[in-house]
PDB file of C-alpha atoms and ligand atoms in Angstrom:
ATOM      1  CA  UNK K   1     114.522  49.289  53.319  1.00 88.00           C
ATOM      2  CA  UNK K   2     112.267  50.790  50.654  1.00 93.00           C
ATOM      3  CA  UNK K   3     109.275  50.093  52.958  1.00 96.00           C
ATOM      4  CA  UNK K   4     110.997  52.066  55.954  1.00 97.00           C
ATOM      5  CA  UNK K   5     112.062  54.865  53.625  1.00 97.00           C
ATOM      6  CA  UNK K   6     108.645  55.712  52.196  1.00 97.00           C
ATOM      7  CA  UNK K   7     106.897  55.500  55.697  1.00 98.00           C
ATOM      8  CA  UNK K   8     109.346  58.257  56.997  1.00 98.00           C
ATOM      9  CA  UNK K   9     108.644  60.385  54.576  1.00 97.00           C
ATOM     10  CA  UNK K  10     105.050  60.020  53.918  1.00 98.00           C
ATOM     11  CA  UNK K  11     105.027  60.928  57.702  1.00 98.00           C
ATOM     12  CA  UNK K  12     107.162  63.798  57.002  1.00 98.00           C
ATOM     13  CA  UNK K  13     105.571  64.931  54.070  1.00 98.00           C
ATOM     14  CA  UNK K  14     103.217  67.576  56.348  1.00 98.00           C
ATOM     15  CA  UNK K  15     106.570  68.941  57.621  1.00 98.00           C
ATOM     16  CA  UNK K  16     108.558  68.880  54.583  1.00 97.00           C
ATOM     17  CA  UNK K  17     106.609  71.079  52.397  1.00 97.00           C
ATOM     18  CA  UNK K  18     106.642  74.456  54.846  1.00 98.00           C
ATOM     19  CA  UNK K  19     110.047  74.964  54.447  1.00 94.00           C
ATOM     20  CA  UNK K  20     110.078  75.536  50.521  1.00 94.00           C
ATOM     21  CA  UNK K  21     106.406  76.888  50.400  1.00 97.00           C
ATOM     22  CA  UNK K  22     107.912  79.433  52.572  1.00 97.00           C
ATOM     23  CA  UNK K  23     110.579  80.152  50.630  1.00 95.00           C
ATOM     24  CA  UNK K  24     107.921  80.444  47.660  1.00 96.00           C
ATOM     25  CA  UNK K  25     105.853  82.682  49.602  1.00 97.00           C
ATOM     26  CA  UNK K  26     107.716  84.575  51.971  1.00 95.00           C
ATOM     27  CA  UNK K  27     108.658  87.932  52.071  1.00 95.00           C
ATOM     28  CA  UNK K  28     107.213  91.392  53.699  1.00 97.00           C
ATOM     29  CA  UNK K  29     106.720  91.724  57.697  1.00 97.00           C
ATOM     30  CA  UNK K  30     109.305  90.028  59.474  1.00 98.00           C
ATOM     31  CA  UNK K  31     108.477  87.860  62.399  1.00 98.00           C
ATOM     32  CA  UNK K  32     110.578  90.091  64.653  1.00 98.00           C
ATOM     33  CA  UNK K  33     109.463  92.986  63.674  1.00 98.00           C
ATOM     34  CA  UNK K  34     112.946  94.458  62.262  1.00 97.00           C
ATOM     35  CA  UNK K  35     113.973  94.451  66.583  1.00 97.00           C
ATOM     36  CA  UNK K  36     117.350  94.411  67.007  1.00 97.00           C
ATOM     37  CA  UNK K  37     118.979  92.499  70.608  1.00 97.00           C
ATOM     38  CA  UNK K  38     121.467  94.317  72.694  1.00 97.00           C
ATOM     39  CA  UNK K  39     124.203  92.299  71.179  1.00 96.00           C
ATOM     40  CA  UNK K  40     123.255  94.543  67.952  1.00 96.00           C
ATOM     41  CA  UNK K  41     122.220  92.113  65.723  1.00 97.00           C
ATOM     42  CA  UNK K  42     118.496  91.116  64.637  1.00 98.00           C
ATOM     43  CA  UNK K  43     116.203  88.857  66.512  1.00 98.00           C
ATOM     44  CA  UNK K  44     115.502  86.659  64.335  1.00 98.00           C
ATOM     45  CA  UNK K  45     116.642  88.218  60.640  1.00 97.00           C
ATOM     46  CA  UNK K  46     114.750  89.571  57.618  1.00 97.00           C
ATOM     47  CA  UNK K  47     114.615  85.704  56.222  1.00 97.00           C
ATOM     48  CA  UNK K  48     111.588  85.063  58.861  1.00 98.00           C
ATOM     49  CA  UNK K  49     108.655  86.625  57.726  1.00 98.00           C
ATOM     50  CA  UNK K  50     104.901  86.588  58.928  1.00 98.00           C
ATOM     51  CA  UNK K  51     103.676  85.079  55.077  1.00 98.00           C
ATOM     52  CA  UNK K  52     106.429  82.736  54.981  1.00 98.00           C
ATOM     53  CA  UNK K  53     105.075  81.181  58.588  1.00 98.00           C
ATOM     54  CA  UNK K  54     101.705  81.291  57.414  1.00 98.00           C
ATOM     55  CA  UNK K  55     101.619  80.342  53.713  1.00 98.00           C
ATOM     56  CA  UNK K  56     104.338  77.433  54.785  1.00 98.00           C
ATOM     57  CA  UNK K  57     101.757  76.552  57.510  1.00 98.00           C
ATOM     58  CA  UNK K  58      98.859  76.584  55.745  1.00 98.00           C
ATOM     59  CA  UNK K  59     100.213  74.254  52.738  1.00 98.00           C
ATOM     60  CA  UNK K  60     101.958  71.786  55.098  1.00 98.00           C
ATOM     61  CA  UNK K  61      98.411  71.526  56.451  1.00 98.00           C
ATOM     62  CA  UNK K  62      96.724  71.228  52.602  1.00 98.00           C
ATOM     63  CA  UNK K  63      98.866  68.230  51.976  1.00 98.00           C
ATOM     64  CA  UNK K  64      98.550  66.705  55.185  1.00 98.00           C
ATOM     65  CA  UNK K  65      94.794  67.174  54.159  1.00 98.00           C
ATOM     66  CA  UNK K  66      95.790  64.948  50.771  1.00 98.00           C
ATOM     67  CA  UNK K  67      97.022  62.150  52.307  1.00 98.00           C
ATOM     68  CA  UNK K  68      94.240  61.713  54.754  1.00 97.00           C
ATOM     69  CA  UNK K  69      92.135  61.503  51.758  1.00 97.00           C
ATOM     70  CA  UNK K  70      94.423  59.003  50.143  1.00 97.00           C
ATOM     71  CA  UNK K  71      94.412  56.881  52.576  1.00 97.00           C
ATOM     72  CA  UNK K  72      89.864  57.244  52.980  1.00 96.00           C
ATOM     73  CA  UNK K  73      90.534  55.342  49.489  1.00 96.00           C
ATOM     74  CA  UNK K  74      93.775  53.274  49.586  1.00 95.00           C
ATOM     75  CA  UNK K  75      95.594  52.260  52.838  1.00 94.00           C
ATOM     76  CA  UNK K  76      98.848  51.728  50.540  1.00 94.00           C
ATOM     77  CA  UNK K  77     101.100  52.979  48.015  1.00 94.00           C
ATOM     78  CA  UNK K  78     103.794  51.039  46.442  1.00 91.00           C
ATOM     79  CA  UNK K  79     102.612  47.923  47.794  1.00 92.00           C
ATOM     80  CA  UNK K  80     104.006  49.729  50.887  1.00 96.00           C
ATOM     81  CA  UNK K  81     101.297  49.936  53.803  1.00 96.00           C
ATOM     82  CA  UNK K  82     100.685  53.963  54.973  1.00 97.00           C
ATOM     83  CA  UNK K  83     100.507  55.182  58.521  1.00 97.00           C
ATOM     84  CA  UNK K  84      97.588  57.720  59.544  1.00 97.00           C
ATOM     85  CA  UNK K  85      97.942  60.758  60.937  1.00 98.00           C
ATOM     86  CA  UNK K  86      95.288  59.572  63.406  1.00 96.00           C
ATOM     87  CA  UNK K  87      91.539  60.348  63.828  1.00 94.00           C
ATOM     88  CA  UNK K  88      89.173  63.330  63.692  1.00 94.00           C
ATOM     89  CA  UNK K  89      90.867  66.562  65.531  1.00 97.00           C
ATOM     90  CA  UNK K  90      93.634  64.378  66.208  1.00 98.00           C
ATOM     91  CA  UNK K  91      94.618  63.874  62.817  1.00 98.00           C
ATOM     92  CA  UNK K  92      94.341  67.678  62.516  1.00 98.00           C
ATOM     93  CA  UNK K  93      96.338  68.748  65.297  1.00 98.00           C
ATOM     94  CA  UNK K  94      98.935  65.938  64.069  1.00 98.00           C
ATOM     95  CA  UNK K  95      99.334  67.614  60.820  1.00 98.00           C
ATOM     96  CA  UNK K  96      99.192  71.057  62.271  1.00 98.00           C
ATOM     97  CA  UNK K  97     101.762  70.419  65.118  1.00 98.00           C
ATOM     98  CA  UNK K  98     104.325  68.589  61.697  1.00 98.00           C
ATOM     99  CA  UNK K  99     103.477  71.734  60.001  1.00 98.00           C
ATOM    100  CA  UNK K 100     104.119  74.616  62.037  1.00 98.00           C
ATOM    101  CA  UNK K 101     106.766  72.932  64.439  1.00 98.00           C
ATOM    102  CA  UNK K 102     108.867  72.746  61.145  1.00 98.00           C
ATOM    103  CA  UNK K 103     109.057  76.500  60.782  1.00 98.00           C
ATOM    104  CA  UNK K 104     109.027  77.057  64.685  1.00 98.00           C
ATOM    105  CA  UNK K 105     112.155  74.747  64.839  1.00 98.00           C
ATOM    106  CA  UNK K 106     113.608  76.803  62.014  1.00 97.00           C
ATOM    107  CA  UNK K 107     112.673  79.989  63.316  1.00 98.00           C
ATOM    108  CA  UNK K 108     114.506  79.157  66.623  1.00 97.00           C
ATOM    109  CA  UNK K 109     117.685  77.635  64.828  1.00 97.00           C
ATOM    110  CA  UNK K 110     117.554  81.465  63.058  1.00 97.00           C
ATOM    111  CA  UNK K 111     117.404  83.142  66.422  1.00 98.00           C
ATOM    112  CA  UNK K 112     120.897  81.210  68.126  1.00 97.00           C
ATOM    113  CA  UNK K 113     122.484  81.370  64.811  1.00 97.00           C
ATOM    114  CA  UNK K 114     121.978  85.537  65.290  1.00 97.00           C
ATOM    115  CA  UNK K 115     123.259  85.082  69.128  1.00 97.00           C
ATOM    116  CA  UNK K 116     126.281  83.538  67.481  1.00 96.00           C
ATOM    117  CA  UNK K 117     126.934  86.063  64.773  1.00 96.00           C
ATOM    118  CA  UNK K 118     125.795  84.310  61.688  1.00 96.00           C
ATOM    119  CA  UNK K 119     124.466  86.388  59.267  1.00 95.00           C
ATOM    120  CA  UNK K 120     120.748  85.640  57.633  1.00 95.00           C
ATOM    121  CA  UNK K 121     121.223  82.784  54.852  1.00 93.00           C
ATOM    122  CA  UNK K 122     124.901  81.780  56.091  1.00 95.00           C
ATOM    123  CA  UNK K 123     125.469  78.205  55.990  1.00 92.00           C
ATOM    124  CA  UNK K 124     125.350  76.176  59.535  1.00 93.00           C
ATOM    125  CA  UNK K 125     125.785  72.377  58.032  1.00 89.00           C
ATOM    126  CA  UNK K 126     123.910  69.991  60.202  1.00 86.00           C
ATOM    127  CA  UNK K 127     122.170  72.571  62.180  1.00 91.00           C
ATOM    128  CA  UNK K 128     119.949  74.127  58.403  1.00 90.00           C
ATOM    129  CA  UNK K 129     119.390  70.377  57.681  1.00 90.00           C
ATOM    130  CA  UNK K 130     117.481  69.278  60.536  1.00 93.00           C
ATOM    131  CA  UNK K 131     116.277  72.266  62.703  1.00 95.00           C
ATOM    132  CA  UNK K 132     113.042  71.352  60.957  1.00 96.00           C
ATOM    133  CA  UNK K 133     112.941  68.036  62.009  1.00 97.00           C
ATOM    134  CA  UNK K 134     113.440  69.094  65.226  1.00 97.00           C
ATOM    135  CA  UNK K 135     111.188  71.284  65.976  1.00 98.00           C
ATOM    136  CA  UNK K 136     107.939  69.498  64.393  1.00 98.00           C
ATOM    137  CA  UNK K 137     109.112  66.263  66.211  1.00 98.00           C
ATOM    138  CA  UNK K 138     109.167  68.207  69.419  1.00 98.00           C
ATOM    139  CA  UNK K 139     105.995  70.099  69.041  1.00 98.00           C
ATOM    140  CA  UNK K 140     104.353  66.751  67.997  1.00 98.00           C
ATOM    141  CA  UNK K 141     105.711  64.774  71.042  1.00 98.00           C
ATOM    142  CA  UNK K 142     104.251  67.289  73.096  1.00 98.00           C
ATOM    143  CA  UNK K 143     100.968  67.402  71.917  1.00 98.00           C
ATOM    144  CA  UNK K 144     100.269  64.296  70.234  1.00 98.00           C
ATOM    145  CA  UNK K 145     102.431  61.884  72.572  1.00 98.00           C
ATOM    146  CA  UNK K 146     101.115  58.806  72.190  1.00 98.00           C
ATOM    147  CA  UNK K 147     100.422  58.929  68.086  1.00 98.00           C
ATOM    148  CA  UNK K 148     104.378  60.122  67.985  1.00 98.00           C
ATOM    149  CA  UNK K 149     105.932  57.356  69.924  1.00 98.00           C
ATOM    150  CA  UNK K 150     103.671  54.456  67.852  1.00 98.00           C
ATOM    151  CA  UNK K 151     104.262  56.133  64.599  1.00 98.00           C
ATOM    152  CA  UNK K 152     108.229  57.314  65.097  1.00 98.00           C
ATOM    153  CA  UNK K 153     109.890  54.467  65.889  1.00 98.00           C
ATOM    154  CA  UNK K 154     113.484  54.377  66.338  1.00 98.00           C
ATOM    155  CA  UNK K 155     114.019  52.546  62.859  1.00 98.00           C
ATOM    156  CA  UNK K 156     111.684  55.687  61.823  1.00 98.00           C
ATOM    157  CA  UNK K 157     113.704  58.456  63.346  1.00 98.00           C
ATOM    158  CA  UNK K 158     117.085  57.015  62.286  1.00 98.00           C
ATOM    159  CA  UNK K 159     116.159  56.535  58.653  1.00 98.00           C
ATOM    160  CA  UNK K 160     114.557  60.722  58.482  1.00 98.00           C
ATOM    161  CA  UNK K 161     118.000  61.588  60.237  1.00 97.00           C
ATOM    162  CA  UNK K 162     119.740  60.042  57.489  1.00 96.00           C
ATOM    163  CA  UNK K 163     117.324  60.865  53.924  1.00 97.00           C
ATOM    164  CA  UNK K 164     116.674  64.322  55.798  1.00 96.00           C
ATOM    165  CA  UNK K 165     119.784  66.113  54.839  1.00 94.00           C
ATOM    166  CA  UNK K 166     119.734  64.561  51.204  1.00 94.00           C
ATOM    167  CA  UNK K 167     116.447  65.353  50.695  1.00 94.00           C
ATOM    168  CA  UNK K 168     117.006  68.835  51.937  1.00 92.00           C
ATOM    169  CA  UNK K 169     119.772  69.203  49.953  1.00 91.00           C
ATOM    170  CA  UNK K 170     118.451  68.275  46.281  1.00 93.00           C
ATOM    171  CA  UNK K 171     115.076  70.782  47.255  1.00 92.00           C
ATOM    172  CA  UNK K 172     117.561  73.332  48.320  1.00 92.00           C
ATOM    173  CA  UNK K 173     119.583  73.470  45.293  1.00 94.00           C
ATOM    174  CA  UNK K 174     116.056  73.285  42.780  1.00 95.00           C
ATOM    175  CA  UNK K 175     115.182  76.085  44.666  1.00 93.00           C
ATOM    176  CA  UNK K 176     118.356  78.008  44.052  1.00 94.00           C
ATOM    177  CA  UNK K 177     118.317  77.645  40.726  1.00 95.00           C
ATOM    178  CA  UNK K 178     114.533  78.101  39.788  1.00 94.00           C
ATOM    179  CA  UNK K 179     115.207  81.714  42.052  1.00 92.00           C
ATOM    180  CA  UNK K 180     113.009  81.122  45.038  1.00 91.00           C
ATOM    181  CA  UNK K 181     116.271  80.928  47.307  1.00 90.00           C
ATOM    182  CA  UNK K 182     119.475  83.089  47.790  1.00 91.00           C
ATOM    183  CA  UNK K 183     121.630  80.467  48.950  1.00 90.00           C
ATOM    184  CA  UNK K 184     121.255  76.824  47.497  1.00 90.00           C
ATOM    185  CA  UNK K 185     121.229  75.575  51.492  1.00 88.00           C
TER     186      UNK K 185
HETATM  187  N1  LIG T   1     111.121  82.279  54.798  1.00 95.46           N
HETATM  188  C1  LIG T   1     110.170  83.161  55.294  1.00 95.46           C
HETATM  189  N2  LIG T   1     109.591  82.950  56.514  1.00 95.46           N
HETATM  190  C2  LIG T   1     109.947  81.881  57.269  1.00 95.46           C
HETATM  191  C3  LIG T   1     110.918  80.972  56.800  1.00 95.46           C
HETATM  192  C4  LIG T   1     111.500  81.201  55.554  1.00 95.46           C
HETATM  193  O1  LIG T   1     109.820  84.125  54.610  1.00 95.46           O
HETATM  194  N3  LIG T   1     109.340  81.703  58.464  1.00 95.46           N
HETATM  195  C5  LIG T   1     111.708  82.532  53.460  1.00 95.46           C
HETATM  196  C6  LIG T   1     112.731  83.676  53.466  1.00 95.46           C
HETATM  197  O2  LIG T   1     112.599  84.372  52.256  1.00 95.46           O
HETATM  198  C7  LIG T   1     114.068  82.927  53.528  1.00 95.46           C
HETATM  199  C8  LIG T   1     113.772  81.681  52.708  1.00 95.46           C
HETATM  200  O3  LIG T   1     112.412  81.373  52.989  1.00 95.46           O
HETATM  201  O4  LIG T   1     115.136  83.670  53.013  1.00 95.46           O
HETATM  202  C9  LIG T   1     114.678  80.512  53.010  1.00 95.46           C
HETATM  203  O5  LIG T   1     114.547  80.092  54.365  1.00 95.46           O
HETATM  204  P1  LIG T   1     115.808  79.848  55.291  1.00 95.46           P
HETATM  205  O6  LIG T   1     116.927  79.206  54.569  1.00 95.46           O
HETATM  206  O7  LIG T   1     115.314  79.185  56.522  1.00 95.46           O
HETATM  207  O8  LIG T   1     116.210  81.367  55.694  1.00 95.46           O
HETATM  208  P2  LIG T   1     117.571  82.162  55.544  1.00 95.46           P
HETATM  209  O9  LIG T   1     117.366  83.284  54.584  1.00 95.46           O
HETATM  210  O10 LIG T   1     118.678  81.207  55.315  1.00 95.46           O
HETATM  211  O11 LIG T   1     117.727  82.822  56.989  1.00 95.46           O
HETATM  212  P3  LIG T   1     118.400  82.195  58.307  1.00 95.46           P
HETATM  213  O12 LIG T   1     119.859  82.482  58.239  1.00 95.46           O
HETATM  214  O13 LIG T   1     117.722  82.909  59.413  1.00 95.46           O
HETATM  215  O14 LIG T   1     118.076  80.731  58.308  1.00 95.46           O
HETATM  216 MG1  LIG T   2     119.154  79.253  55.440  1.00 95.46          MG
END
């Protein structure tokens, strides 16, 4: 149980991170420019912005970075024995792929919830917990196919669908209340 718990996340760890180092670092240019769509409301909102894509990216990366050096010393923590990210440019796309596909997946969640009148930081329970997810699973599948399916099992994928929203939760509400975050989802 504990064993499963801390291999989901230390494989999630690369896509974790963006979201709140965004949230740190955001602000200025948004992605979409400010365009509105002919249903009259934004693109994609003022709460996606060019340095919250790229400072989220970058430091998903710099801790996916980490842990491959962890693990060039220790293959375990805990007791608990650590998956790689792979080898080489693998590794790196790996991490890239967890990284940005996190914010992409957001980023996408933001543009339906404008198509379906939702304001920028409104609350879409289920949907704010685990566009993430989504979207750096998907971008990872596609690109690093055969490292995703050995690495996300189904045991995998059910236990990050479950600690995902909790996790996501306690982060969200820290974040609220240290400023960094308008709404505490
Ligand atoms: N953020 C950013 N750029 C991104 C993602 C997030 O600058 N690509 C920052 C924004 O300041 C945003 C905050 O992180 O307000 C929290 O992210 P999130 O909850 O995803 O955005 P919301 O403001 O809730 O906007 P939306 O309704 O579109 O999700
Ligand atoms: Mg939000």
């Amino acid at each position: 149980m504990i064993e499963i718990i801390i291999t989901a996340v230390w494989l999630m760890l690369p896509a974790y991170l963006p979201n709140s180092m965004a949230a740190v670092f955001g602000g200025g240019r948004p992605i979409d420019g400010g365009r509105t769509m002919s249903d009259g409301r934004r693109m994609l909102g003022d709460g996606k912005t060019w340095r919250g894509l790229i400072a989220g990216t970058i430091c998903g990366m710099l801790l996916g970075l980490l842990q491959m050096y962890y693990l060039s010393k220790s293959s375990s923590i805990f007791g608990v024995d650590l998956p790689s990210f792979g080898e080489g440019m693998g590794a790196l796309l790996v991490i890239f792929t967890l990284a940005f596909g996190s914010l992409l997946g957001d980023m996408s969640m933001s543009y339906f919830k404008r198509r379906m009148g939702y304001k920028r930081g409104a609350a879409l329970p289920g949907v704010d917990q685990l566009d993430f997810v989504m979207g750096a699973w998907l971008l990872t599948l596609i690109t690093s196919p055969a490292w995703f399916l050995d690495n996300f099992t189904s045991g995998i994928i059910l236990t990050l669908l479950i600690i995902t929203p909790l996790l996501h939760f306690v982060t969200n509400v820290i974040g609220y209340h240290i400023g960094v975050k308008n709404e505490p989802w």
